[in-house]
mmCIF file of C-alpha atoms and ligand atoms in Angstrom:
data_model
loop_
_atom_site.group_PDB
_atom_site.id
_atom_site.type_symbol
_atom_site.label_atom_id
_atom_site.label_comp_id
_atom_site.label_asym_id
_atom_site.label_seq_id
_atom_site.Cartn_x
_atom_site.Cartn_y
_atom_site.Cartn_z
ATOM 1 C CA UNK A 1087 0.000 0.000 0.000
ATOM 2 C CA UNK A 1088 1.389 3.366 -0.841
ATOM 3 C CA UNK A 1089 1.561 6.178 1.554
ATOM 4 C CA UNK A 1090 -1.155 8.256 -0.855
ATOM 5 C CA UNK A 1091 -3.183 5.264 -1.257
ATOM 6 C CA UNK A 1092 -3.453 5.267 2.653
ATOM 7 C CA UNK A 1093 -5.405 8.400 1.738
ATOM 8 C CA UNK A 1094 -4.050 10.004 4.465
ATOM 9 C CA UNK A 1095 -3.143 13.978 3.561
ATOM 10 C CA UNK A 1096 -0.341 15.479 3.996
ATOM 11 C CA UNK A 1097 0.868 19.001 4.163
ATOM 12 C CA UNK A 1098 4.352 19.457 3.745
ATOM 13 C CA UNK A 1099 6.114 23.061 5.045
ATOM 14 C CA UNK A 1100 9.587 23.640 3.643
ATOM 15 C CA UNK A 1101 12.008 26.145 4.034
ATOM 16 C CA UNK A 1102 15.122 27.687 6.057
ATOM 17 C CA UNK A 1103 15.474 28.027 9.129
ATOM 18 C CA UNK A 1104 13.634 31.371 11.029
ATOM 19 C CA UNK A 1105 11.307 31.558 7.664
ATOM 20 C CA UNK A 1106 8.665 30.736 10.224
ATOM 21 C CA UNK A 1107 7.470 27.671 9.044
ATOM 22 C CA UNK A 1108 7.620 26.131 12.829
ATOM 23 C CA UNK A 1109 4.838 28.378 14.072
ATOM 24 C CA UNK A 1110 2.772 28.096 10.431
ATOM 25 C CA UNK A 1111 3.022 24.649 10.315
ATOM 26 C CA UNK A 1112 1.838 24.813 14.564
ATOM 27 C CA UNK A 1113 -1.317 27.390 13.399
ATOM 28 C CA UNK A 1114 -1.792 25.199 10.472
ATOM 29 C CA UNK A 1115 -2.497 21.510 12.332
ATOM 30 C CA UNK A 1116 -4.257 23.294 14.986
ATOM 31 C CA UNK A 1117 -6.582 24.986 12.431
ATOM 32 C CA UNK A 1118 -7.391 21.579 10.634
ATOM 33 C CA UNK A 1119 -6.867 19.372 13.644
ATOM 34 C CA UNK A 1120 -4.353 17.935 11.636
ATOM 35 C CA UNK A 1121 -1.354 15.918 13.501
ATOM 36 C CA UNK A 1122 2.450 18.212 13.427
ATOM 37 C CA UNK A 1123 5.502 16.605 12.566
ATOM 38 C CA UNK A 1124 8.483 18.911 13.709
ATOM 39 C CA UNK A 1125 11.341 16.990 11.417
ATOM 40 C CA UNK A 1126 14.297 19.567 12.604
ATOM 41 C CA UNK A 1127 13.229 18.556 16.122
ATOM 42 C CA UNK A 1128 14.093 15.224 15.152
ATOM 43 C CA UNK A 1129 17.352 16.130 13.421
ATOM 44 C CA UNK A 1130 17.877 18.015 16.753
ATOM 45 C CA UNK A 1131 17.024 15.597 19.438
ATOM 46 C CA UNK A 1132 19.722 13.126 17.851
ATOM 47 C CA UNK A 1133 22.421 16.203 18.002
ATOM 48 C CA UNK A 1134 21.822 15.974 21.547
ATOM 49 C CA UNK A 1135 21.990 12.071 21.923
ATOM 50 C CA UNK A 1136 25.036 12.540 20.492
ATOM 51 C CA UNK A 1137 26.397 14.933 22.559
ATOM 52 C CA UNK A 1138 25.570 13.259 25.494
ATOM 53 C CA UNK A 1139 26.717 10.070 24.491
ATOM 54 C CA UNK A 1140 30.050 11.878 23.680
ATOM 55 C CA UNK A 1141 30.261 10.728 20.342
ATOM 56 C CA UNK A 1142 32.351 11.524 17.280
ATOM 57 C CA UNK A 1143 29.844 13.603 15.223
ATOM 58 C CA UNK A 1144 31.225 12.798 12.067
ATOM 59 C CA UNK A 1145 31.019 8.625 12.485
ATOM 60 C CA UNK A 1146 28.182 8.347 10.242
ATOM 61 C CA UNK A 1147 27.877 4.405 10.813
ATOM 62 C CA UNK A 1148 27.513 5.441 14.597
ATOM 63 C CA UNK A 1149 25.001 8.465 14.419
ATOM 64 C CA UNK A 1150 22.882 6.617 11.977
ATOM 65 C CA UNK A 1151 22.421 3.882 15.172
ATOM 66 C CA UNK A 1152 21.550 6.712 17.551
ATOM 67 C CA UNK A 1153 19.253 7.998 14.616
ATOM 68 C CA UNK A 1154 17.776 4.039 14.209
ATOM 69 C CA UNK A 1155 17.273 3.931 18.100
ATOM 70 C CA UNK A 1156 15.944 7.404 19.229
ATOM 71 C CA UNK A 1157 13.699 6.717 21.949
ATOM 72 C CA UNK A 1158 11.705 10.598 21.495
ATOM 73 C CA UNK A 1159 8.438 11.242 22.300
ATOM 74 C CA UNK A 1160 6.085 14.926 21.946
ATOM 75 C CA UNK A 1161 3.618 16.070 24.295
ATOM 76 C CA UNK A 1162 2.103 19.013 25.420
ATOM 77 C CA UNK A 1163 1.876 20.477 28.998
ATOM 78 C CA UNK A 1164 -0.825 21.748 30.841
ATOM 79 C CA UNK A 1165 -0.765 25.212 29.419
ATOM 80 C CA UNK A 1166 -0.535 23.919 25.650
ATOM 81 C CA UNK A 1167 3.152 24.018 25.631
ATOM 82 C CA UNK A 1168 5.225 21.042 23.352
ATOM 83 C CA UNK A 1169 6.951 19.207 25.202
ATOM 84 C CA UNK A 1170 9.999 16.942 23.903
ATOM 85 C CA UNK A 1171 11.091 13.891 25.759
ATOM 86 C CA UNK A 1172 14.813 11.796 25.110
ATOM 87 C CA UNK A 1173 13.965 8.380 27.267
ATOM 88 C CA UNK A 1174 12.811 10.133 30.430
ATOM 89 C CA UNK A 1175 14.249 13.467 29.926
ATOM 90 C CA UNK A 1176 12.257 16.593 29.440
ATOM 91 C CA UNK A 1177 14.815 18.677 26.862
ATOM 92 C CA UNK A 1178 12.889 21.365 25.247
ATOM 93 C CA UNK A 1179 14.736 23.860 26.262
ATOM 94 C CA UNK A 1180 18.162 22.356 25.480
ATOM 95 C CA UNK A 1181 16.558 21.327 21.717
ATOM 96 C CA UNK A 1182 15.757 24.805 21.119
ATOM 97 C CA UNK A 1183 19.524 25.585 21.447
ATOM 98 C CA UNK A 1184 21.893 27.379 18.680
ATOM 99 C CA UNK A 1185 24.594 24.717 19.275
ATOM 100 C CA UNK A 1186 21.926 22.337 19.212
ATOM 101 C CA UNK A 1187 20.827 23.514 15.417
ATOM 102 C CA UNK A 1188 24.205 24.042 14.555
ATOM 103 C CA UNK A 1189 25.256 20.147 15.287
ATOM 104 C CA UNK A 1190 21.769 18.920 13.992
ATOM 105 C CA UNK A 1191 22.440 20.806 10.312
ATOM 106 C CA UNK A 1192 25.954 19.064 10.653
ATOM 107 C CA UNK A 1193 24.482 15.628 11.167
ATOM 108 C CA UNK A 1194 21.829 15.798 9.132
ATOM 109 C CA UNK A 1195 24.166 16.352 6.244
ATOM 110 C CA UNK A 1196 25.091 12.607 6.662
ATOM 111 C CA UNK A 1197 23.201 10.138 4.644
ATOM 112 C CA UNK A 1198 22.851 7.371 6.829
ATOM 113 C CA UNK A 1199 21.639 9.588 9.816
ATOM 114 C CA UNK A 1200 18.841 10.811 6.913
ATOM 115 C CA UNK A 1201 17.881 7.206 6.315
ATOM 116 C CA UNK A 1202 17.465 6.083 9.568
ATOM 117 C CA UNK A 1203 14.950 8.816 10.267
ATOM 118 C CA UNK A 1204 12.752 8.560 7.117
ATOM 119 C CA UNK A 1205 10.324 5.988 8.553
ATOM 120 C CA UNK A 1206 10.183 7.850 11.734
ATOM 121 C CA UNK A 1207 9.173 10.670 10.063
ATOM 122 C CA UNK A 1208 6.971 8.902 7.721
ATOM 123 C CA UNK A 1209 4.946 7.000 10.705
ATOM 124 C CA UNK A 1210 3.742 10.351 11.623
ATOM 125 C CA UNK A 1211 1.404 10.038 8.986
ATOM 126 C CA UNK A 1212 -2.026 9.032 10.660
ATOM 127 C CA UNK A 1213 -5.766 9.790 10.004
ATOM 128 C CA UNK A 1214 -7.066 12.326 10.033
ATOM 129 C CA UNK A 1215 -3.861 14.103 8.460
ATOM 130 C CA UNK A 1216 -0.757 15.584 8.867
ATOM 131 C CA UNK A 1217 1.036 18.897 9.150
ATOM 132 C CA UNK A 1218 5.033 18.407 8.541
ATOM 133 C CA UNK A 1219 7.295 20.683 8.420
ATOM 134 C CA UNK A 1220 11.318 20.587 7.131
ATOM 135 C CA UNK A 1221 13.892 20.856 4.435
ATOM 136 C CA UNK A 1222 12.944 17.911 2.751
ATOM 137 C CA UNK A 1223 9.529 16.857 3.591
ATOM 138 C CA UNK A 1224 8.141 17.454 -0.236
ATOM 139 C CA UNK A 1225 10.454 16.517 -1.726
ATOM 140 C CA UNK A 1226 12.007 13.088 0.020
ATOM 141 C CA UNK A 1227 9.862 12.175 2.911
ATOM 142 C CA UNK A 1228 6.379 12.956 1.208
ATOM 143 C CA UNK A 1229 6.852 13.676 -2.133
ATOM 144 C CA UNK A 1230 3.219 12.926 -2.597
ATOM 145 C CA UNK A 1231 1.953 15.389 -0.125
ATOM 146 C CA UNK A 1232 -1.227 16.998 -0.956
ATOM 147 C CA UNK A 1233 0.233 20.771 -0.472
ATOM 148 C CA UNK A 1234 3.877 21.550 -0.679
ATOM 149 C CA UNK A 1235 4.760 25.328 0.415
ATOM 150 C CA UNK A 1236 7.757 26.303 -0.017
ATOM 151 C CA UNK A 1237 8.540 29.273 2.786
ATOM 152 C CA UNK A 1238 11.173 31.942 2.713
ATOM 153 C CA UNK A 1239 11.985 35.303 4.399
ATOM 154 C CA UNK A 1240 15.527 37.367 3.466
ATOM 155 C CA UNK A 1241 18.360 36.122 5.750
ATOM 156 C CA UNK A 1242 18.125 39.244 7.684
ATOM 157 C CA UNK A 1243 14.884 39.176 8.464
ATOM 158 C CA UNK A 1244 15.339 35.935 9.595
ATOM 159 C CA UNK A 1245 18.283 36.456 11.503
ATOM 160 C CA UNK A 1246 15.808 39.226 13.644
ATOM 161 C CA UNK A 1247 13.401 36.516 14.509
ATOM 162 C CA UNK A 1248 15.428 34.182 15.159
ATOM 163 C CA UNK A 1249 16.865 36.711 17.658
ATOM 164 C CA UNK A 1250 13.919 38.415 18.866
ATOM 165 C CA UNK A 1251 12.933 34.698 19.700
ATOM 166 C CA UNK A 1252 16.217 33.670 22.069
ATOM 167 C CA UNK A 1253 16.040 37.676 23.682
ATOM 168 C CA UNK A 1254 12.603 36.655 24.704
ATOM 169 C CA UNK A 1255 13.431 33.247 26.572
ATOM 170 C CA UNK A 1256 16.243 35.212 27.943
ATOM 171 C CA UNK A 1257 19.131 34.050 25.961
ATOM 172 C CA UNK A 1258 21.536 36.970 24.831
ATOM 173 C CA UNK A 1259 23.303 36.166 21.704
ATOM 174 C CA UNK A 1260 24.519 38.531 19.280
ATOM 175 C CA UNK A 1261 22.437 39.757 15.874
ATOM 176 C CA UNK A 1262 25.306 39.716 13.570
ATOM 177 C CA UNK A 1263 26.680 35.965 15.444
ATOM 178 C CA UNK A 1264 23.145 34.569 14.688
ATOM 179 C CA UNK A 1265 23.186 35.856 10.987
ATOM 180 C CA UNK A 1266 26.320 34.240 10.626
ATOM 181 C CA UNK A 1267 25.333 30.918 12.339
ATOM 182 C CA UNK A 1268 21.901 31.144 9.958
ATOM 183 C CA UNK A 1269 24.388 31.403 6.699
ATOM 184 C CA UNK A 1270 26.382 28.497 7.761
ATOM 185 C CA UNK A 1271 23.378 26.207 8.187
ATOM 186 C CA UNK A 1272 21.464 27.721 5.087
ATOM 187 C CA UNK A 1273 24.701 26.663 2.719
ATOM 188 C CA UNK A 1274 25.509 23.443 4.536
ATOM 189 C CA UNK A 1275 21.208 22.540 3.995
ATOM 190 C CA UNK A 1276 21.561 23.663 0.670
ATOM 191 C CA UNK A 1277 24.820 22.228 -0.262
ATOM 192 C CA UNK A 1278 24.370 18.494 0.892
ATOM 193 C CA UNK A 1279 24.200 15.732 -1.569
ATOM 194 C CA UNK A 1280 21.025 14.206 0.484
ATOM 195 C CA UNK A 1281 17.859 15.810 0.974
ATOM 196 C CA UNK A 1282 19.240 19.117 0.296
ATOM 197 C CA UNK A 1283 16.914 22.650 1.165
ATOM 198 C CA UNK A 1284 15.566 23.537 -2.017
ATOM 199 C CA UNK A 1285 11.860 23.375 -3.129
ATOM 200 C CA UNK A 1286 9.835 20.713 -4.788
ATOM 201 C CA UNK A 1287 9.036 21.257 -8.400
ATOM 202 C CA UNK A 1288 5.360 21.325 -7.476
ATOM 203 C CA UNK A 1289 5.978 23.762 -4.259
ATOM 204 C CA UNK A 1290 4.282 26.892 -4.096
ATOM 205 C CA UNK A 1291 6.342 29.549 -3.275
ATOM 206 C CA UNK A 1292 5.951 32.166 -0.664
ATOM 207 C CA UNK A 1293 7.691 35.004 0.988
ATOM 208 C CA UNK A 1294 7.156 35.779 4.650
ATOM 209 C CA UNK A 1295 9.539 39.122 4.945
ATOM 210 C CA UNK A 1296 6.441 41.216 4.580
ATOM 211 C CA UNK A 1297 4.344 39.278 5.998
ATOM 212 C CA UNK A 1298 2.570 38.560 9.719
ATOM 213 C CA UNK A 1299 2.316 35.004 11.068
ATOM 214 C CA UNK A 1300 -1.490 35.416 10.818
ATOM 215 C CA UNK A 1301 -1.206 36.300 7.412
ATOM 216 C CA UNK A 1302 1.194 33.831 6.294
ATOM 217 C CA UNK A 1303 -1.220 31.200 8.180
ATOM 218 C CA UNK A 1304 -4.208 32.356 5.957
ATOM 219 C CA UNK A 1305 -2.839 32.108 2.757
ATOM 220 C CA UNK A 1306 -1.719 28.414 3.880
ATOM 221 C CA UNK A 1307 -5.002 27.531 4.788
ATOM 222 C CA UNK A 1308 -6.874 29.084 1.254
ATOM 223 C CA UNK A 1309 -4.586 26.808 -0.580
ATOM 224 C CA UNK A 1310 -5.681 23.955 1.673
ATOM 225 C CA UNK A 1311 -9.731 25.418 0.844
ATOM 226 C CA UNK A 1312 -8.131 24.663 -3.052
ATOM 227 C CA UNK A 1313 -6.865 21.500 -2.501
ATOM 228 C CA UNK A 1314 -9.206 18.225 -4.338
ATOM 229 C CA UNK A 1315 -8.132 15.888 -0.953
ATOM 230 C CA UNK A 1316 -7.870 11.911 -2.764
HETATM 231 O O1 LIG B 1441 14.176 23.243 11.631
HETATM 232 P P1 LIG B 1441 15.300 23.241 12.635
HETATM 233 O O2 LIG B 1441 16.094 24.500 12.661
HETATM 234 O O3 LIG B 1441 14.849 22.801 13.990
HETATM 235 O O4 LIG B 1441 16.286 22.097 12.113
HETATM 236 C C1 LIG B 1441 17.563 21.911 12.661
HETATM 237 C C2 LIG B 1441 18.477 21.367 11.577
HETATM 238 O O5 LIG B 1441 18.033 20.048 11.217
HETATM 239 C C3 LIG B 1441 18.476 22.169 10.271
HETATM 240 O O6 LIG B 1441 19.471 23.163 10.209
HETATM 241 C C4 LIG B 1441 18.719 21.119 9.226
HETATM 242 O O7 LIG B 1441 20.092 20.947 9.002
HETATM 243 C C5 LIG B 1441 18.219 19.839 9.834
HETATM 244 N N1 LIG B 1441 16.963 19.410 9.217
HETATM 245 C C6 LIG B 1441 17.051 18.687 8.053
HETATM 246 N N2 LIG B 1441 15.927 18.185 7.470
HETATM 247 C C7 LIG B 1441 14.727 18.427 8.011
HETATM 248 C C8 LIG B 1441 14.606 19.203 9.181
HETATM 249 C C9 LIG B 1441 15.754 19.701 9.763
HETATM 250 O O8 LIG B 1441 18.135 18.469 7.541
HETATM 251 N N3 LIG B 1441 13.654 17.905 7.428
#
């Protein structure tokens, strides 16, 4: 049976990181009651597995068996926070770290580490639909997806959301460090051989610069209103 024949739709939100598509894709499930599949969180959690296991982050073979054998689970908290478990460790906080994205983008740029994920990914595909958001998730891990959007802001506007963000959890980190750090991880996404940040042929495109979350979230959900669902 093929993932589309499961007839189970998909929404797949693409794009670099601080182009918002976190809090669309959030808006977007929530609007259509639709199941959220935070990939980078994934790509994230096994960073931290393998920081804590004090591994060499550049052994594929043995990231690729932390990848196989994550044992992460979501929830939310009373007040309709996510939470993010690793075994029996709450780590939201410590996912949500630059050094954190930084080592996930480096990871993630390994193939096997990819591949060990995919069915993970793909398994959060259940009735009655899902909300995904990625690099890759229309173009590798649901290239059938029902809606592919494509979402992009300029790197500096980016880089002020992305700091506006840490500032208000209380993390002090520099503008011009972040837009560096956003640069690195925007040409290592875009430059790997696997899965690589760059839009599906059948994407639609859209630019958030401009644009407010509610906005952004709107236009998401009138393509959805155009959408024949299979
Ligand atoms: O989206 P987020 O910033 O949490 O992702 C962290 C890192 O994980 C990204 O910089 C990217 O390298 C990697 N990632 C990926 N493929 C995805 C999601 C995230 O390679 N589908």
């Amino acid at each position: 049976m093929s993932t589309k024949a499961a007839g189970i739709p998909v929404i797949a939100i693409d794009g670099p990181s601080g182009s918002g598509k976190g809090t669309i894709a959030r808006q977007v499930a929530t609007a259509l009651a639709f199941h959220l599949l935070d990939s980078g969180a994934l790509y994230r959690l096994v960073a931290l597995a393998t920081n804590r296991r004090e591994a060499d982050p550049a052994d594929e073979e043995n990231i690729a068996s932390i990848a196989a054998s994550l044992d992460a689970r979501f929830s939310t908290d009373e007040y309709g926070s996510e939470q993010v478990w690793l075994s029996a460790e709450e780590i939201s906080a410590e996912l949500r770290t630059e050094e954190c994205g930084l080592l996930a983008s480096r990871i993630a740029a390994l193939p096997k580490v990819r591949s060990a994920l995919l069915n993970l990914q793909k398994s959060f595909r259940q009735v009655p639909g899902l909300v995904a958001d990625g690099r890759d998730m229309g173009t590798t891990v649901f290239p059938d997806a029902n809606l592919k959007v494509f979402l992009t802001a300029s790197a500096e506007e980016r880089a002020k959301r992305r700091h506006k963000q840490l500032n208000d959890k209380g993390i002090d980190v520099s503008l011009a460090a972040l837009s560096r750090d956003i640069e690195d991880r925007d040409r290592r996404d875009s430059e790997r051989s696997v899965g690589p940040l760059k839009p599906a042929e059948d994407a639609r495109l859209l630019d958030s610069s401009n644009l407010t979350i509610d906005e952004v979230t709107l236009t998401v959900l009138d393509w959805v209103q155009e959408i024949e669902w299979q």
